[in-house]
Short mmCIF file of C-alpha atoms in Angstrom, two decimals:
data_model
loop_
_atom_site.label_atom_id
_atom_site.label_comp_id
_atom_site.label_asym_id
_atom_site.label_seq_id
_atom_site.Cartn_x
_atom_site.Cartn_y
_atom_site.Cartn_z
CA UNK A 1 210.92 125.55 169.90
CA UNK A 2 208.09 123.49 168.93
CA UNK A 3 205.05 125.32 166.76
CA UNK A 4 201.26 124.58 166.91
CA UNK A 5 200.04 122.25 163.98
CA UNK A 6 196.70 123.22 162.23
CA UNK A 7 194.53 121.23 160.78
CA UNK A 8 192.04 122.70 157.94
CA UNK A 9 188.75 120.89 156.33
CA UNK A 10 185.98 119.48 157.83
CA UNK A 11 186.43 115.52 157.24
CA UNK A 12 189.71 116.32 158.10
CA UNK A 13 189.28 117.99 161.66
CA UNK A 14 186.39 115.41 162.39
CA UNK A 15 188.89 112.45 161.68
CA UNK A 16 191.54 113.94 163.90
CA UNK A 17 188.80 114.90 167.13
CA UNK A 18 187.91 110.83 166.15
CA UNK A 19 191.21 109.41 166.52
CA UNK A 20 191.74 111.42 169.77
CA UNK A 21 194.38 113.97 168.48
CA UNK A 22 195.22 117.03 171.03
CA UNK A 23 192.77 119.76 169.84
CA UNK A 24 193.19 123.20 171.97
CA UNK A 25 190.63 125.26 169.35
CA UNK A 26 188.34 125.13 166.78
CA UNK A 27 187.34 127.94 164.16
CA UNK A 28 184.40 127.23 162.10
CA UNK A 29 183.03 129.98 159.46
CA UNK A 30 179.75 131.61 160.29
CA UNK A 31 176.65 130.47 158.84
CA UNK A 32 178.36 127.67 156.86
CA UNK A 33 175.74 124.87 156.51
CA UNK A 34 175.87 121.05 155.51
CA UNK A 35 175.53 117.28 156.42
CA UNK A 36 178.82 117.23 156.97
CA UNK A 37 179.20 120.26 158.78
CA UNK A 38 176.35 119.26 161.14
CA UNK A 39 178.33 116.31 161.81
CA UNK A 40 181.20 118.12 162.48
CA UNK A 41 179.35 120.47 164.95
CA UNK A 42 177.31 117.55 166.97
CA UNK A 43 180.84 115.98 167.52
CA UNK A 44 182.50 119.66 169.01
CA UNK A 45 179.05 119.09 171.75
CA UNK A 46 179.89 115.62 172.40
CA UNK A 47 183.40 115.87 172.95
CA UNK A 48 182.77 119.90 174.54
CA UNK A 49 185.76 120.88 172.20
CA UNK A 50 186.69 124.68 172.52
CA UNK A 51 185.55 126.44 169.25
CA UNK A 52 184.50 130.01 167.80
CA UNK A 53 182.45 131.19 164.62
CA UNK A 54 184.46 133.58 162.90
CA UNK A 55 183.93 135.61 159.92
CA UNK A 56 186.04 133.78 156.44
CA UNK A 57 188.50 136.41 156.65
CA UNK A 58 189.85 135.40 160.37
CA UNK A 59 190.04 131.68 158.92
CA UNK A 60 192.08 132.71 155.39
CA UNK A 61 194.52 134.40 157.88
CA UNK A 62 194.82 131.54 160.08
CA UNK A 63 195.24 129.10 156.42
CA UNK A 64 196.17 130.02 152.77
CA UNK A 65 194.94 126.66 151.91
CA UNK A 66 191.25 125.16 150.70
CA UNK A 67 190.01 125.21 154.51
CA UNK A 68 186.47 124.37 153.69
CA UNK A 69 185.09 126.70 156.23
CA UNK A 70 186.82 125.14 159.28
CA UNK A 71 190.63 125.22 160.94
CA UNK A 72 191.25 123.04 163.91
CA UNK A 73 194.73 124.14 165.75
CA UNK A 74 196.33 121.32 167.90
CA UNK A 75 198.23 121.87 171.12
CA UNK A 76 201.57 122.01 171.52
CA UNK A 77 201.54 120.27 174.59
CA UNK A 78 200.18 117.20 176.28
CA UNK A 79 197.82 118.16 179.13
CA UNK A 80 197.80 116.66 182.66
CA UNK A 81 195.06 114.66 184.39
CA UNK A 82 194.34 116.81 187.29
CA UNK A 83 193.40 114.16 189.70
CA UNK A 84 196.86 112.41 188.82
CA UNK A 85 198.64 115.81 189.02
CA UNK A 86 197.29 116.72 193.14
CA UNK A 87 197.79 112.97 193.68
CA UNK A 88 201.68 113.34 192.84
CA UNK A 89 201.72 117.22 194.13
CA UNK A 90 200.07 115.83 197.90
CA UNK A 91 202.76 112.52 198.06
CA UNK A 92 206.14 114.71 197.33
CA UNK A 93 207.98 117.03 200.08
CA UNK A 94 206.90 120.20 198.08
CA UNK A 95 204.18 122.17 199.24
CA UNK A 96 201.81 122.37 196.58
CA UNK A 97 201.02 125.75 194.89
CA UNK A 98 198.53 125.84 192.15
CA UNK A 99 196.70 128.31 189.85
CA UNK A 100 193.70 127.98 188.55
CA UNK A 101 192.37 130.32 185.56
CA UNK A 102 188.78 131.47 185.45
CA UNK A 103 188.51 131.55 181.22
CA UNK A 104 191.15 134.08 181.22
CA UNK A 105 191.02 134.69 177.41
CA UNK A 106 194.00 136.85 176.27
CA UNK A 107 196.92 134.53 175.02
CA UNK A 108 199.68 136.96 175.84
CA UNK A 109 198.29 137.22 179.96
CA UNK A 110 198.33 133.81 179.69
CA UNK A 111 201.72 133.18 178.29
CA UNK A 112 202.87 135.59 181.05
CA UNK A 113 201.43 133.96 183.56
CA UNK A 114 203.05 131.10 182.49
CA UNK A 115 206.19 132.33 182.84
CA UNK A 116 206.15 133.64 185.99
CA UNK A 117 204.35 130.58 187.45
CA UNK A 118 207.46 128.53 186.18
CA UNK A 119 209.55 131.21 187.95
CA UNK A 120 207.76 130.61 191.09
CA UNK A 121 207.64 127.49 190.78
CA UNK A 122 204.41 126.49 190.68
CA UNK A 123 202.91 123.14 190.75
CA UNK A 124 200.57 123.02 188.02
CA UNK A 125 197.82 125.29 186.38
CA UNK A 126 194.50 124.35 185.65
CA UNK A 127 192.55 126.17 182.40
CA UNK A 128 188.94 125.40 181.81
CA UNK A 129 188.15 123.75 178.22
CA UNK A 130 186.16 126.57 176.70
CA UNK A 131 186.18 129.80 176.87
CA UNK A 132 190.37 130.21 177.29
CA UNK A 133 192.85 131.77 175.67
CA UNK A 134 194.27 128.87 173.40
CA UNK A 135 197.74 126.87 173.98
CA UNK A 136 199.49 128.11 170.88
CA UNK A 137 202.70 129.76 168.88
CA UNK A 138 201.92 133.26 170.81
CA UNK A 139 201.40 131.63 174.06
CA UNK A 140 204.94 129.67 173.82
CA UNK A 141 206.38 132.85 172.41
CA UNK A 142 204.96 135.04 175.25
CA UNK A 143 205.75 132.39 177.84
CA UNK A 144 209.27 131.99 176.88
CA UNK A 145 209.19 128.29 176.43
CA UNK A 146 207.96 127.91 180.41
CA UNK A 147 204.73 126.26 178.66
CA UNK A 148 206.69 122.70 178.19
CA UNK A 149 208.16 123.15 181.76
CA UNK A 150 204.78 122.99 184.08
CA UNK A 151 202.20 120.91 183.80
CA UNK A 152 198.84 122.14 182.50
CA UNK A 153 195.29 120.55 183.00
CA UNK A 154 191.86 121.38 181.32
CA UNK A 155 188.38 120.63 183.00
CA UNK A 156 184.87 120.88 182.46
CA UNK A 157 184.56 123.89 184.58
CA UNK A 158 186.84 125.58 187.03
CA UNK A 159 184.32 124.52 189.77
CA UNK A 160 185.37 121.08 188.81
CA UNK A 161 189.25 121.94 189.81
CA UNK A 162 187.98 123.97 193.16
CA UNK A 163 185.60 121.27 194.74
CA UNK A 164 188.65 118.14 193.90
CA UNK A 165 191.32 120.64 195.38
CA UNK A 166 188.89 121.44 198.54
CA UNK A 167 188.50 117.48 198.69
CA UNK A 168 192.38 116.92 198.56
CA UNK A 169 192.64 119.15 200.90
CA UNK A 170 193.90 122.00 199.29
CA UNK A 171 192.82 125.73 200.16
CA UNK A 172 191.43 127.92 197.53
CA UNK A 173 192.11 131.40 197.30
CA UNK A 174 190.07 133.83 194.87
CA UNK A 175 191.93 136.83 193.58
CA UNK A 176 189.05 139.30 194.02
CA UNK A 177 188.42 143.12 194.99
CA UNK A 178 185.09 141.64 196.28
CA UNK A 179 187.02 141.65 199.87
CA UNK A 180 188.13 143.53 202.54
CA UNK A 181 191.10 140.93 203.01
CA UNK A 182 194.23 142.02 201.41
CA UNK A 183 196.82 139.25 199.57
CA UNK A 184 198.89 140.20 203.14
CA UNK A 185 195.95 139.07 205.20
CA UNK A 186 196.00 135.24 203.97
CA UNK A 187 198.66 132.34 204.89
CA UNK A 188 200.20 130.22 201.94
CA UNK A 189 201.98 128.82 203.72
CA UNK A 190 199.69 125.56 203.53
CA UNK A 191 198.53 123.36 200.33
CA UNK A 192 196.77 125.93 198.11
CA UNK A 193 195.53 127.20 194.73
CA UNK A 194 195.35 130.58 193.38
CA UNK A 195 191.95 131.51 191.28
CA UNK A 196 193.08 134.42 188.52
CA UNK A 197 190.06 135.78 186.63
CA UNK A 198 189.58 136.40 183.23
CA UNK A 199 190.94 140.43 182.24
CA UNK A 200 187.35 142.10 182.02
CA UNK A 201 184.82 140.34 183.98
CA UNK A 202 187.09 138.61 186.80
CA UNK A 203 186.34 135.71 188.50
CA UNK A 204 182.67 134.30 187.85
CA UNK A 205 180.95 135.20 190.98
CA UNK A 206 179.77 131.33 191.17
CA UNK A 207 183.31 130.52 191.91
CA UNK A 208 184.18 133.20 193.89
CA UNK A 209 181.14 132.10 196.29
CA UNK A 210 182.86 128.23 196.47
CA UNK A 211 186.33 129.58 197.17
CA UNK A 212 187.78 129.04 200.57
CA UNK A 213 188.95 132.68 200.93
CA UNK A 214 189.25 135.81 199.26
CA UNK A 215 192.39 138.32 199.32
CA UNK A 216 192.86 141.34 196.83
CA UNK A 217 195.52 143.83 196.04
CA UNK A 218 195.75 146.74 197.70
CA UNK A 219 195.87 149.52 194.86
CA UNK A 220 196.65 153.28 195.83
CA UNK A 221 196.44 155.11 192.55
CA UNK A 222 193.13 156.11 190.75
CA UNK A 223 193.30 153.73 188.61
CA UNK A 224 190.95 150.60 189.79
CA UNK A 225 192.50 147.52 188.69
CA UNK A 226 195.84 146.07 187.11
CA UNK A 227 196.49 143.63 184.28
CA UNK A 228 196.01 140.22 185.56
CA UNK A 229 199.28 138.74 184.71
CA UNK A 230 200.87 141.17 186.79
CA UNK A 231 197.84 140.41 189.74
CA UNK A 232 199.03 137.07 189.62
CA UNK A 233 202.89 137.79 189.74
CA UNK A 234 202.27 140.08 193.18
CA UNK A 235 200.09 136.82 194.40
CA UNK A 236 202.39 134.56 193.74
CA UNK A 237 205.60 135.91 194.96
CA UNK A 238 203.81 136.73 198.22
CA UNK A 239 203.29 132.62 197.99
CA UNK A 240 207.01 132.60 198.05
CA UNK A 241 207.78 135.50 200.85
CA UNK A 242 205.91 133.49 203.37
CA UNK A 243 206.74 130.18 202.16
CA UNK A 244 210.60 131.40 202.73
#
């Protein structure tokens, strides 16, 4: 199984974001200052990298070595070119099934997820660029290798992914309990994507107001919600019930 390559010191991560290396996160130490630094930091806005300020003591866990104040991590994976991904997904005898993830932050929901969307065999999943759990050693390890066996795509924003599915043609569903319309209520039977929230706040309400329709799961104990990966396993094996 392959493991996630880090990268540590600031000329260092600023000559791999130059040279166009795979970077899934960035952790830079708070309040570290410098001309360099501020180079470094200009080039994370230009390029809309995924990063985090964290204290010195999460970055000498991440690195025994001289990090200079800054650890880049580099995906595993290559990721997919979304409009090359529904392109391929609308022209093959499949009906397309994909799931979208509203900055769902937790690497081992994500992992899962992964998992059971290879299971179920999804078509692709689509993560936004910040604000996501990151592609690395505990998301393989949680995911049981399924992450090199689906493809994955990052955009902008998740809007991004639900206005080119909605022009391709493909409905979008938002897993919400903003809805009186159950996961039973909806057909999958056509093209569609699945929109899975992030584990505390859900699905931005932004996106939720863009989605084509909304279907939640009915829940009969007192307790109000359930983890997300497991959400998404009931939504997605529906997908399959009516499908079959």
């Amino acid at each position: 199984m392959e493991k996630e390559t880090t990268i540590f010191g600031i000329r260092a991560v600023i000559e791999a974001i130059k040279s166009g290396e795979n970077i899934d996160k960035i952790f830079l130490q708070k309040g570290l200052r410098g001309e360099l630094f501020t180079e470094l930091e200009h080039l994370l806005k230009k390029e809309r990298l995924n990063s985090s300020y964290v204290p010195v003591e999460k970055l000498n866990r991440l690195s025994k070595k001289n990090h200079q104040g800054v650890i880049a991590q580099i995906a595993p994976i290559t990721f997919y070119d979304i409009e090359e991904l529904v392109t391929k997904a609308l022209e093959s005898d499949k009906v397309p099934l994909f799931l979208l993830l509203d900055q769902l932050s937790d690497v081992r929901n994500f992992g899962a997820i992964v998992r059971t969307a290879e299971c179920t065999g999804v078509t692709g999943i689509i993560i936004q660029k910040k604000g996501g759990a990151p592609v690395n050693g505990d998301a393989i390890k949680t995911s049981a290798g399924a992450i090199f066996k689906i493809p994955i795509c990052k955009v902008d924003h998740i809007k991004d992914a639900v206005f080119h599915m909605q022009a391709s043609g493909i409905k979008v569903i938002a897993a919400t309990e903003k809805t009186e319309n159950t996961v039973y209520d909806i057909s999958f039977k056509e093209p569609c994507a699945i929109i899975m929230g992030s584990e505390g706040k859900g699905i931005n309400p932004s996106v939720i107001k863009v989605s084509d329709e909304r279907a939640k799961l009915p829940l009969l104990g007192e307790i109000e919600s359930l983890n997300v990966s497991v959400a998404c396993g009931a939504f997605l094996y529906e997908a399959i019930r009516q499908r079959r």
